[in-house]
PDB file of C-alpha atoms and ligand atoms in Angstrom:
ATOM      1  CA  UNK W1118     111.461 109.817  91.676  1.00  0.00           C
ATOM      2  CA  UNK W1119     111.676 111.239  88.130  1.00  0.00           C
ATOM      3  CA  UNK W1120     108.590 112.668  86.422  1.00  0.00           C
ATOM      4  CA  UNK W1121     108.755 109.775  83.914  1.00  0.00           C
ATOM      5  CA  UNK W1122     108.917 106.936  86.458  1.00  0.00           C
ATOM      6  CA  UNK W1123     106.189 108.550  88.581  1.00  0.00           C
ATOM      7  CA  UNK W1124     103.824 108.299  85.588  1.00  0.00           C
ATOM      8  CA  UNK W1125     104.379 104.583  84.991  1.00  0.00           C
ATOM      9  CA  UNK W1126     100.884 103.116  85.415  1.00  0.00           C
ATOM     10  CA  UNK W1127     100.523 100.819  88.398  1.00  0.00           C
ATOM     11  CA  UNK W1128      97.766  99.877  90.782  1.00  0.00           C
ATOM     12  CA  UNK W1129      98.341  98.855  94.393  1.00  0.00           C
ATOM     13  CA  UNK W1130      95.525  97.008  96.074  1.00  0.00           C
ATOM     14  CA  UNK W1131      95.596  98.061  99.720  1.00  0.00           C
ATOM     15  CA  UNK W1132      93.722  96.737 102.758  1.00  0.00           C
ATOM     16  CA  UNK W1133      92.548  99.572 104.997  1.00  0.00           C
ATOM     17  CA  UNK W1134      91.707  97.329 107.962  1.00  0.00           C
ATOM     18  CA  UNK W1135      88.371  96.885 109.724  1.00  0.00           C
ATOM     19  CA  UNK W1136      87.530 100.510 110.597  1.00  0.00           C
ATOM     20  CA  UNK W1137      89.783 101.848 113.353  1.00  0.00           C
ATOM     21  CA  UNK W1138      92.186 104.036 111.345  1.00  0.00           C
ATOM     22  CA  UNK W1139      95.088 102.845 113.520  1.00  0.00           C
ATOM     23  CA  UNK W1140      94.511  99.259 112.398  1.00  0.00           C
ATOM     24  CA  UNK W1141      96.174  99.873 109.062  1.00  0.00           C
ATOM     25  CA  UNK W1142      99.633  98.557 108.182  1.00  0.00           C
ATOM     26  CA  UNK W1143     102.738 100.719 107.896  1.00  0.00           C
ATOM     27  CA  UNK W1144     103.043  99.554 104.301  1.00  0.00           C
ATOM     28  CA  UNK W1145      99.552 100.820 103.552  1.00  0.00           C
ATOM     29  CA  UNK W1146     100.471 104.239 104.956  1.00  0.00           C
ATOM     30  CA  UNK W1147     103.650 104.310 102.829  1.00  0.00           C
ATOM     31  CA  UNK W1148     101.670 103.469  99.686  1.00  0.00           C
ATOM     32  CA  UNK W1149      99.083 106.166 100.421  1.00  0.00           C
ATOM     33  CA  UNK W1150     101.799 108.791 100.906  1.00  0.00           C
ATOM     34  CA  UNK W1151     103.116 108.115  97.413  1.00  0.00           C
ATOM     35  CA  UNK W1152      99.777 107.665  95.628  1.00  0.00           C
ATOM     36  CA  UNK W1153      98.647 109.974  92.847  1.00  0.00           C
ATOM     37  CA  UNK W1154      95.075 108.704  92.984  1.00  0.00           C
ATOM     38  CA  UNK W1155      93.154 106.780  95.672  1.00  0.00           C
ATOM     39  CA  UNK W1156      89.943 104.934  94.823  1.00  0.00           C
ATOM     40  CA  UNK W1157      88.168 103.915  98.026  1.00  0.00           C
ATOM     41  CA  UNK W1158      85.083 102.062  99.215  1.00  0.00           C
ATOM     42  CA  UNK W1159      82.361 102.837 101.748  1.00  0.00           C
ATOM     43  CA  UNK W1160      83.882 100.598 104.444  1.00  0.00           C
ATOM     44  CA  UNK W1161      87.125 102.575 104.430  1.00  0.00           C
ATOM     45  CA  UNK W1162      87.449 105.027 107.332  1.00  0.00           C
ATOM     46  CA  UNK W1163      87.865 108.331 105.489  1.00  0.00           C
ATOM     47  CA  UNK W1164      90.326 109.645 108.064  1.00  0.00           C
ATOM     48  CA  UNK W1165      93.005 107.333 106.612  1.00  0.00           C
ATOM     49  CA  UNK W1166      92.892 109.447 103.447  1.00  0.00           C
ATOM     50  CA  UNK W1167      94.850 112.063 105.417  1.00  0.00           C
ATOM     51  CA  UNK W1168      97.878 109.855 104.702  1.00  0.00           C
ATOM     52  CA  UNK W1169      97.500 110.805 101.024  1.00  0.00           C
ATOM     53  CA  UNK W1170      97.412 114.620 101.146  1.00  0.00           C
ATOM     54  CA  UNK W1171      98.500 115.051  97.528  1.00  0.00           C
ATOM     55  CA  UNK W1172      96.364 112.385  95.881  1.00  0.00           C
ATOM     56  CA  UNK W1173      93.153 112.739  93.939  1.00  0.00           C
ATOM     57  CA  UNK W1174      90.559 110.895  96.063  1.00  0.00           C
ATOM     58  CA  UNK W1175      87.716 109.102  94.322  1.00  0.00           C
ATOM     59  CA  UNK W1176      84.875 107.492  96.280  1.00  0.00           C
ATOM     60  CA  UNK W1177      83.529 104.448  94.432  1.00  0.00           C
ATOM     61  CA  UNK W1178      81.527 102.811  97.237  1.00  0.00           C
ATOM     62  CA  UNK W1179      77.797 102.506  97.752  1.00  0.00           C
ATOM     63  CA  UNK W1180      76.069 105.084  99.925  1.00  0.00           C
ATOM     64  CA  UNK W1181      72.400 105.938 100.261  1.00  0.00           C
ATOM     65  CA  UNK W1182      71.355 108.726  97.918  1.00  0.00           C
ATOM     66  CA  UNK W1183      74.654 108.703  96.006  1.00  0.00           C
ATOM     67  CA  UNK W1184      75.492 107.444  92.557  1.00  0.00           C
ATOM     68  CA  UNK W1185      77.101 104.025  92.895  1.00  0.00           C
ATOM     69  CA  UNK W1186      79.571 102.496  90.484  1.00  0.00           C
ATOM     70  CA  UNK W1187      79.226  99.010  89.042  1.00  0.00           C
ATOM     71  CA  UNK W1188      82.223  96.674  89.319  1.00  0.00           C
ATOM     72  CA  UNK W1189      82.848  97.114  85.564  1.00  0.00           C
ATOM     73  CA  UNK W1190      82.922 100.895  85.945  1.00  0.00           C
ATOM     74  CA  UNK W1191      85.369 100.645  88.867  1.00  0.00           C
ATOM     75  CA  UNK W1192      87.627  98.353  86.818  1.00  0.00           C
ATOM     76  CA  UNK W1193      87.642 100.856  83.952  1.00  0.00           C
ATOM     77  CA  UNK W1194      88.337 103.777  86.296  1.00  0.00           C
ATOM     78  CA  UNK W1195      91.336 101.954  87.748  1.00  0.00           C
ATOM     79  CA  UNK W1196      92.824 101.480  84.276  1.00  0.00           C
ATOM     80  CA  UNK W1197      92.016 105.057  83.234  1.00  0.00           C
ATOM     81  CA  UNK W1198      93.531 106.675  86.343  1.00  0.00           C
ATOM     82  CA  UNK W1199      96.643 104.476  86.223  1.00  0.00           C
ATOM     83  CA  UNK W1200      97.249 105.540  82.625  1.00  0.00           C
ATOM     84  CA  UNK W1201      96.574 109.221  83.286  1.00  0.00           C
ATOM     85  CA  UNK W1202      98.201 109.688  86.684  1.00  0.00           C
ATOM     86  CA  UNK W1203     100.629 106.791  87.339  1.00  0.00           C
ATOM     87  CA  UNK W1204     100.392 105.302  90.814  1.00  0.00           C
ATOM     88  CA  UNK W1205      96.872 104.389  91.895  1.00  0.00           C
ATOM     89  CA  UNK W1206      95.964 102.981  95.302  1.00  0.00           C
ATOM     90  CA  UNK W1207      92.813 100.896  95.365  1.00  0.00           C
ATOM     91  CA  UNK W1208      91.837 101.082  99.025  1.00  0.00           C
ATOM     92  CA  UNK W1209      89.418  98.484 100.384  1.00  0.00           C
ATOM     93  CA  UNK W1210      87.962  97.729 103.794  1.00  0.00           C
ATOM     94  CA  UNK W1211      89.601  94.893 105.732  1.00  0.00           C
ATOM     95  CA  UNK W1212      91.695  92.682 103.494  1.00  0.00           C
ATOM     96  CA  UNK W1213      91.194  93.057  99.719  1.00  0.00           C
ATOM     97  CA  UNK W1214      91.185  89.283  99.176  1.00  0.00           C
ATOM     98  CA  UNK W1215      88.507  88.488 101.771  1.00  0.00           C
ATOM     99  CA  UNK W1216      85.197  88.984  99.992  1.00  0.00           C
ATOM    100  CA  UNK W1217      86.710  92.087  98.452  1.00  0.00           C
ATOM    101  CA  UNK W1218      86.749  91.307  94.711  1.00  0.00           C
ATOM    102  CA  UNK W1219      90.461  92.079  94.846  1.00  0.00           C
ATOM    103  CA  UNK W1220      91.537  89.371  92.454  1.00  0.00           C
ATOM    104  CA  UNK W1221      88.835  90.289  89.932  1.00  0.00           C
ATOM    105  CA  UNK W1222      90.217  93.819  89.851  1.00  0.00           C
ATOM    106  CA  UNK W1223      93.908  92.899  89.554  1.00  0.00           C
ATOM    107  CA  UNK W1224      93.157  90.347  86.798  1.00  0.00           C
ATOM    108  CA  UNK W1225      91.299  93.009  84.815  1.00  0.00           C
ATOM    109  CA  UNK W1226      93.974  95.679  85.288  1.00  0.00           C
ATOM    110  CA  UNK W1227      96.762  93.252  84.330  1.00  0.00           C
ATOM    111  CA  UNK W1228      94.938  92.352  81.112  1.00  0.00           C
ATOM    112  CA  UNK W1229      95.879  95.881  79.968  1.00  0.00           C
ATOM    113  CA  UNK W1230      99.554  95.230  80.745  1.00  0.00           C
ATOM    114  CA  UNK W1231      99.385  97.401  83.889  1.00  0.00           C
ATOM    115  CA  UNK W1232     101.389  96.180  86.885  1.00  0.00           C
ATOM    116  CA  UNK W1233      99.609  95.462  90.157  1.00  0.00           C
ATOM    117  CA  UNK W1234     100.754  94.856  93.732  1.00  0.00           C
ATOM    118  CA  UNK W1235      98.998  93.881  96.933  1.00  0.00           C
ATOM    119  CA  UNK W1236      99.257  95.128 100.519  1.00  0.00           C
ATOM    120  CA  UNK W1237      97.178  92.804 102.704  1.00  0.00           C
ATOM    121  CA  UNK W1238      94.989  94.291 105.395  1.00  0.00           C
ATOM    122  CA  UNK W1239      93.575  93.234 108.757  1.00  0.00           C
ATOM    123  CA  UNK W1240      90.298  91.538 107.960  1.00  0.00           C
ATOM    124  CA  UNK W1241      87.140  92.389 109.875  1.00  0.00           C
ATOM    125  CA  UNK W1242      86.425  88.640 110.020  1.00  0.00           C
ATOM    126  CA  UNK W1243      89.061  88.238 112.744  1.00  0.00           C
ATOM    127  CA  UNK W1244      89.603  91.750 114.107  1.00  0.00           C
ATOM    128  CA  UNK W1245      85.976  92.724 114.753  1.00  0.00           C
ATOM    129  CA  UNK W1246      85.234  89.732 117.040  1.00  0.00           C
ATOM    130  CA  UNK W1247      88.668  90.157 118.673  1.00  0.00           C
ATOM    131  CA  UNK W1248      87.894  93.777 119.494  1.00  0.00           C
ATOM    132  CA  UNK W1249      85.028  92.682 121.764  1.00  0.00           C
ATOM    133  CA  UNK W1250      87.055  89.865 123.287  1.00  0.00           C
ATOM    134  CA  UNK W1251      86.030  86.968 121.041  1.00  0.00           C
ATOM    135  CA  UNK W1252      88.905  84.866 119.704  1.00  0.00           C
ATOM    136  CA  UNK W1253      88.093  82.977 116.500  1.00  0.00           C
ATOM    137  CA  UNK W1254      89.950  79.959 117.899  1.00  0.00           C
ATOM    138  CA  UNK W1255      90.402  78.582 121.404  1.00  0.00           C
ATOM    139  CA  UNK W1256      92.042  75.229 122.048  1.00  0.00           C
ATOM    140  CA  UNK W1257      89.226  74.168 124.365  1.00  0.00           C
ATOM    141  CA  UNK W1258      86.397  74.720 121.935  1.00  0.00           C
ATOM    142  CA  UNK W1259      87.280  74.700 118.287  1.00  0.00           C
ATOM    143  CA  UNK W1260      89.694  73.301 115.762  1.00  0.00           C
ATOM    144  CA  UNK W1261      88.842  75.595 112.880  1.00  0.00           C
ATOM    145  CA  UNK W1262      87.067  78.754 111.900  1.00  0.00           C
ATOM    146  CA  UNK W1263      85.093  79.329 108.741  1.00  0.00           C
ATOM    147  CA  UNK W1264      84.538  82.713 107.144  1.00  0.00           C
ATOM    148  CA  UNK W1265      81.407  82.521 105.036  1.00  0.00           C
ATOM    149  CA  UNK W1266      79.491  85.061 103.000  1.00  0.00           C
ATOM    150  CA  UNK W1267      75.850  85.335 104.033  1.00  0.00           C
ATOM    151  CA  UNK W1268      74.856  86.488 100.578  1.00  0.00           C
ATOM    152  CA  UNK W1269      76.241  84.669  97.551  1.00  0.00           C
ATOM    153  CA  UNK W1270      76.391  86.195  94.056  1.00  0.00           C
ATOM    154  CA  UNK W1271      73.025  84.529  93.359  1.00  0.00           C
ATOM    155  CA  UNK W1272      71.662  86.311  96.525  1.00  0.00           C
ATOM    156  CA  UNK W1273      70.981  82.969  98.185  1.00  0.00           C
ATOM    157  CA  UNK W1274      72.319  81.725 101.468  1.00  0.00           C
ATOM    158  CA  UNK W1275      75.600  79.859 101.128  1.00  0.00           C
ATOM    159  CA  UNK W1276      75.273  76.073 101.290  1.00  0.00           C
ATOM    160  CA  UNK W1277      78.462  76.162 103.393  1.00  0.00           C
ATOM    161  CA  UNK W1278      76.397  77.463 106.306  1.00  0.00           C
ATOM    162  CA  UNK W1279      74.454  74.168 106.300  1.00  0.00           C
ATOM    163  CA  UNK W1280      77.739  72.265 106.485  1.00  0.00           C
ATOM    164  CA  UNK W1281      79.289  74.541 109.108  1.00  0.00           C
ATOM    165  CA  UNK W1282      76.231  74.239 111.348  1.00  0.00           C
ATOM    166  CA  UNK W1283      76.888  70.501 111.679  1.00  0.00           C
ATOM    167  CA  UNK W1284      80.447  71.081 112.933  1.00  0.00           C
ATOM    168  CA  UNK W1285      82.124  72.509 116.048  1.00  0.00           C
ATOM    169  CA  UNK W1286      83.808  75.166 113.950  1.00  0.00           C
ATOM    170  CA  UNK W1287      83.632  78.844 114.790  1.00  0.00           C
ATOM    171  CA  UNK W1288      81.559  80.388 112.022  1.00  0.00           C
ATOM    172  CA  UNK W1289      82.050  84.002 110.998  1.00  0.00           C
ATOM    173  CA  UNK W1290      79.452  85.315 108.570  1.00  0.00           C
ATOM    174  CA  UNK W1291      80.068  88.476 106.565  1.00  0.00           C
ATOM    175  CA  UNK W1292      77.275  90.275 104.706  1.00  0.00           C
ATOM    176  CA  UNK W1293      74.810  88.085 106.580  1.00  0.00           C
ATOM    177  CA  UNK W1294      72.409  90.459 108.326  1.00  0.00           C
ATOM    178  CA  UNK W1295      69.621  90.052 105.762  1.00  0.00           C
ATOM    179  CA  UNK W1296      69.968  86.281 106.197  1.00  0.00           C
ATOM    180  CA  UNK W1297      70.055  86.150 109.997  1.00  0.00           C
ATOM    181  CA  UNK W1298      66.639  84.462 110.273  1.00  0.00           C
ATOM    182  CA  UNK W1299      67.700  81.754 107.804  1.00  0.00           C
ATOM    183  CA  UNK W1300      71.024  81.213 109.594  1.00  0.00           C
ATOM    184  CA  UNK W1301      69.216  80.844 112.918  1.00  0.00           C
ATOM    185  CA  UNK W1302      66.780  78.367 111.351  1.00  0.00           C
ATOM    186  CA  UNK W1303      69.629  76.235 109.971  1.00  0.00           C
ATOM    187  CA  UNK W1304      71.250  76.060 113.424  1.00  0.00           C
ATOM    188  CA  UNK W1305      67.916  75.171 115.014  1.00  0.00           C
ATOM    189  CA  UNK W1306      67.446  72.349 112.508  1.00  0.00           C
ATOM    190  CA  UNK W1307      70.767  71.032 113.827  1.00  0.00           C
ATOM    191  CA  UNK W1308      69.549  71.259 117.449  1.00  0.00           C
ATOM    192  CA  UNK W1309      71.935  74.116 118.187  1.00  0.00           C
ATOM    193  CA  UNK W1310      69.464  76.376 120.038  1.00  0.00           C
ATOM    194  CA  UNK W1311      71.924  77.066 122.879  1.00  0.00           C
ATOM    195  CA  UNK W1312      74.967  77.791 120.718  1.00  0.00           C
ATOM    196  CA  UNK W1313      76.375  81.240 121.527  1.00  0.00           C
ATOM    197  CA  UNK W1314      76.246  83.887 118.804  1.00  0.00           C
ATOM    198  CA  UNK W1315      77.274  87.548 118.561  1.00  0.00           C
ATOM    199  CA  UNK W1316      76.424  90.308 116.105  1.00  0.00           C
ATOM    200  CA  UNK W1317      78.857  93.224 115.902  1.00  0.00           C
ATOM    201  CA  UNK W1318      78.081  96.315 113.865  1.00  0.00           C
ATOM    202  CA  UNK W1319      80.754  98.874 112.881  1.00  0.00           C
ATOM    203  CA  UNK W1320      83.375  96.916 114.793  1.00  0.00           C
ATOM    204  CA  UNK W1321      86.522  98.786 115.977  1.00  0.00           C
ATOM    205  CA  UNK W1322      84.884 102.133 115.152  1.00  0.00           C
ATOM    206  CA  UNK W1323      83.618 104.722 117.655  1.00  0.00           C
ATOM    207  CA  UNK W1324      80.038 103.857 116.705  1.00  0.00           C
ATOM    208  CA  UNK W1325      80.493 100.097 117.340  1.00  0.00           C
ATOM    209  CA  UNK W1326      77.441  98.259 118.686  1.00  0.00           C
ATOM    210  CA  UNK W1327      77.019  94.604 119.524  1.00  0.00           C
ATOM    211  CA  UNK W1328      74.561  92.030 120.786  1.00  0.00           C
ATOM    212  CA  UNK W1329      75.436  88.651 122.277  1.00  0.00           C
ATOM    213  CA  UNK W1330      73.087  85.766 122.973  1.00  0.00           C
ATOM    214  CA  UNK W1331      72.232  82.282 121.768  1.00  0.00           C
ATOM    215  CA  UNK W1332      70.724  80.973 118.560  1.00  0.00           C
ATOM    216  CA  UNK W1333      67.395  81.009 120.426  1.00  0.00           C
ATOM    217  CA  UNK W1334      67.625  84.662 121.536  1.00  0.00           C
ATOM    218  CA  UNK W1335      69.741  86.541 119.004  1.00  0.00           C
ATOM    219  CA  UNK W1336      66.949  87.718 116.684  1.00  0.00           C
ATOM    220  CA  UNK W1337      65.152  89.460 119.550  1.00  0.00           C
ATOM    221  CA  UNK W1338      68.427  91.033 120.720  1.00  0.00           C
ATOM    222  CA  UNK W1339      69.223  92.314 117.219  1.00  0.00           C
ATOM    223  CA  UNK W1340      65.711  93.778 116.908  1.00  0.00           C
ATOM    224  CA  UNK W1341      65.882  95.419 120.333  1.00  0.00           C
ATOM    225  CA  UNK W1342      69.305  96.955 119.711  1.00  0.00           C
ATOM    226  CA  UNK W1343      68.434  97.787 116.082  1.00  0.00           C
ATOM    227  CA  UNK W1344      71.648  96.190 114.838  1.00  0.00           C
ATOM    228  CA  UNK W1345      72.171  96.393 111.078  1.00  0.00           C
ATOM    229  CA  UNK W1346      74.821  96.186 108.354  1.00  0.00           C
ATOM    230  CA  UNK W1347      77.763  96.423 108.207  1.00  0.00           C
ATOM    231  CA  UNK W1348      77.943  93.701 110.785  1.00  0.00           C
ATOM    232  CA  UNK W1349      79.732  90.460 111.539  1.00  0.00           C
ATOM    233  CA  UNK W1350      77.878  87.424 112.846  1.00  0.00           C
ATOM    234  CA  UNK W1351      80.026  85.027 114.851  1.00  0.00           C
ATOM    235  CA  UNK W1352      78.715  81.676 116.022  1.00  0.00           C
ATOM    236  CA  UNK W1353      80.324  79.111 118.298  1.00  0.00           C
ATOM    237  CA  UNK W1354      81.564  78.300 121.796  1.00  0.00           C
ATOM    238  CA  UNK W1355      84.329  80.932 121.494  1.00  0.00           C
ATOM    239  CA  UNK W1356      81.640  83.594 121.962  1.00  0.00           C
ATOM    240  CA  UNK W1357      81.124  82.410 125.564  1.00  0.00           C
ATOM    241  CA  UNK W1358      83.203  84.377 128.016  1.00  0.00           C
ATOM    242  CA  UNK W1359      83.616  87.419 125.802  1.00  0.00           C
ATOM    243  CA  UNK W1360      82.741  89.607 128.792  1.00  0.00           C
ATOM    244  CA  UNK W1361      86.171  89.023 130.371  1.00  0.00           C
ATOM    245  CA  UNK W1362      88.506  91.816 131.482  1.00  0.00           C
ATOM    246  CA  UNK W1363      90.032  91.867 128.000  1.00  0.00           C
ATOM    247  CA  UNK W1364      89.350  95.247 126.470  1.00  0.00           C
ATOM    248  CA  UNK W1365      89.960  96.831 123.098  1.00  0.00           C
ATOM    249  CA  UNK W1366      93.268  98.660 123.230  1.00  0.00           C
ATOM    250  CA  UNK W1367      93.261 102.425 123.049  1.00  0.00           C
ATOM    251  CA  UNK W1368      96.200 104.644 123.906  1.00  0.00           C
ATOM    252  CA  UNK W1369      94.482 105.505 127.192  1.00  0.00           C
ATOM    253  CA  UNK W1370      94.919 101.867 128.228  1.00  0.00           C
ATOM    254  CA  UNK W1371      98.602 102.368 128.978  1.00  0.00           C
ATOM    255  CA  UNK W1372      97.786 105.228 131.311  1.00  0.00           C
ATOM    256  CA  UNK W1373      97.707 103.844 134.875  1.00  0.00           C
ATOM    257  CA  UNK W1374      94.625 105.912 135.763  1.00  0.00           C
ATOM    258  CA  UNK W1375      92.592 104.230 133.056  1.00  0.00           C
ATOM    259  CA  UNK W1376      93.469 100.756 134.300  1.00  0.00           C
ATOM    260  CA  UNK W1377      92.719 101.585 137.941  1.00  0.00           C
ATOM    261  CA  UNK W1378      89.421 103.201 136.980  1.00  0.00           C
ATOM    262  CA  UNK W1379      88.331 100.128 135.059  1.00  0.00           C
ATOM    263  CA  UNK W1380      89.368  97.702 137.769  1.00  0.00           C
ATOM    264  CA  UNK W1381      87.631  99.889 140.312  1.00  0.00           C
ATOM    265  CA  UNK W1382      90.620  99.840 142.686  1.00  0.00           C
ATOM    266  CA  UNK W1383      92.721 102.652 144.038  1.00  0.00           C
ATOM    267  CA  UNK W1384      96.507 102.450 143.699  1.00  0.00           C
TER     268      UNK W1384
HETATM  269  C1  SAM O1143      82.244  93.107 101.075  1.00  0.00           C
HETATM  270  S1  SAM O1143      82.659  92.469 102.643  1.00  0.00           S
HETATM  271  C2  SAM O1143      84.312  93.032 102.754  1.00  0.00           C
HETATM  272  C3  SAM O1143      85.129  92.395 103.839  1.00  0.00           C
HETATM  273  C4  SAM O1143      86.530  92.964 103.957  1.00  0.00           C
HETATM  274  N1  SAM O1143      87.290  92.728 102.755  1.00  0.00           N
HETATM  275  C5  SAM O1143      87.297  92.433 105.158  1.00  0.00           C
HETATM  276  O1  SAM O1143      88.290  91.704 105.013  1.00  0.00           O
HETATM  277  O2  SAM O1143      86.903  92.783 106.279  1.00  0.00           O
HETATM  278  C6  SAM O1143      81.767  93.573 103.667  1.00  0.00           C
HETATM  279  C7  SAM O1143      81.281  92.928 104.964  1.00  0.00           C
HETATM  280  O3  SAM O1143      82.338  92.821 105.897  1.00  0.00           O
HETATM  281  C8  SAM O1143      81.835  92.969 107.222  1.00  0.00           C
HETATM  282  N2  SAM O1143      82.496  94.132 107.843  1.00  0.00           N
HETATM  283  C9  SAM O1143      83.494  94.854 107.328  1.00  0.00           C
HETATM  284  N3  SAM O1143      83.919  95.789 108.204  1.00  0.00           N
HETATM  285  C10 SAM O1143      83.153  95.639 109.306  1.00  0.00           C
HETATM  286  C11 SAM O1143      83.107  96.281 110.578  1.00  0.00           C
HETATM  287  N4  SAM O1143      83.939  97.272 110.904  1.00  0.00           N
HETATM  288  N5  SAM O1143      82.200  95.856 111.479  1.00  0.00           N
HETATM  289  C12 SAM O1143      81.364  94.831 111.200  1.00  0.00           C
HETATM  290  N6  SAM O1143      81.368  94.186 110.019  1.00  0.00           N
HETATM  291  C13 SAM O1143      82.252  94.574 109.088  1.00  0.00           C
HETATM  292  C14 SAM O1143      80.332  93.149 107.098  1.00  0.00           C
HETATM  293  O4  SAM O1143      79.742  91.871 107.178  1.00  0.00           O
HETATM  294  C15 SAM O1143      80.218  93.727 105.703  1.00  0.00           C
HETATM  295  O5  SAM O1143      78.929  93.522 105.169  1.00  0.00           O
END
């Protein structure tokens, strides 16, 4: 690449996946390798930044005790870095277009005549339940799944949760931990006390924790296990049976010893 073409401003919106650094796409890795600047959020596993050894890395997420950037400031930084350095990767947790403000950012950047591209990521909405053996669909139980934000821009609970609670749909709630009591209440109003529900914190990461119960019991389980954000709440019949033999894949899984150990049988 010539010096001139490498300085052409462009921003690539990249999904970093749900947390496990191996759950990132090959395209994302290729984009990171060529990036001059990477702007990343708190949900991004920092180890994936190793794919961008030569890039300037800028943290723009929210962390306790650290200065946090407003969305307007992030938008301006993206434009500034693209103009100064050329290729900017905007790295976001999960998929940038699932509650990720991805479109707001690309619209803003493009209004300055700067080209944008997207590399979709694996969203936590599907991958985090899957990692503990919960499929978002199952032919026996559900014909759809809804992914709902627990906290709308007006900080209120989404009215979609009221609608979803009247259906057989699998309901996946993101950013919903501060609204768990309200969600439970809505399901109770719909006589759904026995409906299975799981809360999974830091899914697919080493520090993953989860609690599984029913609408009736989940608040006590969450309190006992001290589960907190970032967490996914998943509600519906698909949660039943999550304790099957299905396990989250690690490289050790293909080693025979690992499988025999877990099945408690000797070859
Ligand atoms: C602003 S949304 C971003 C979602 C992201 N774009 C995606 O597709 O996964 C942040 C919320 O996603 C959920 N989340 C993201 N990663 C998670 C993980 N590894 N474990 C549990 N929840 C996660 C949490 O509900 C968190 O509050």
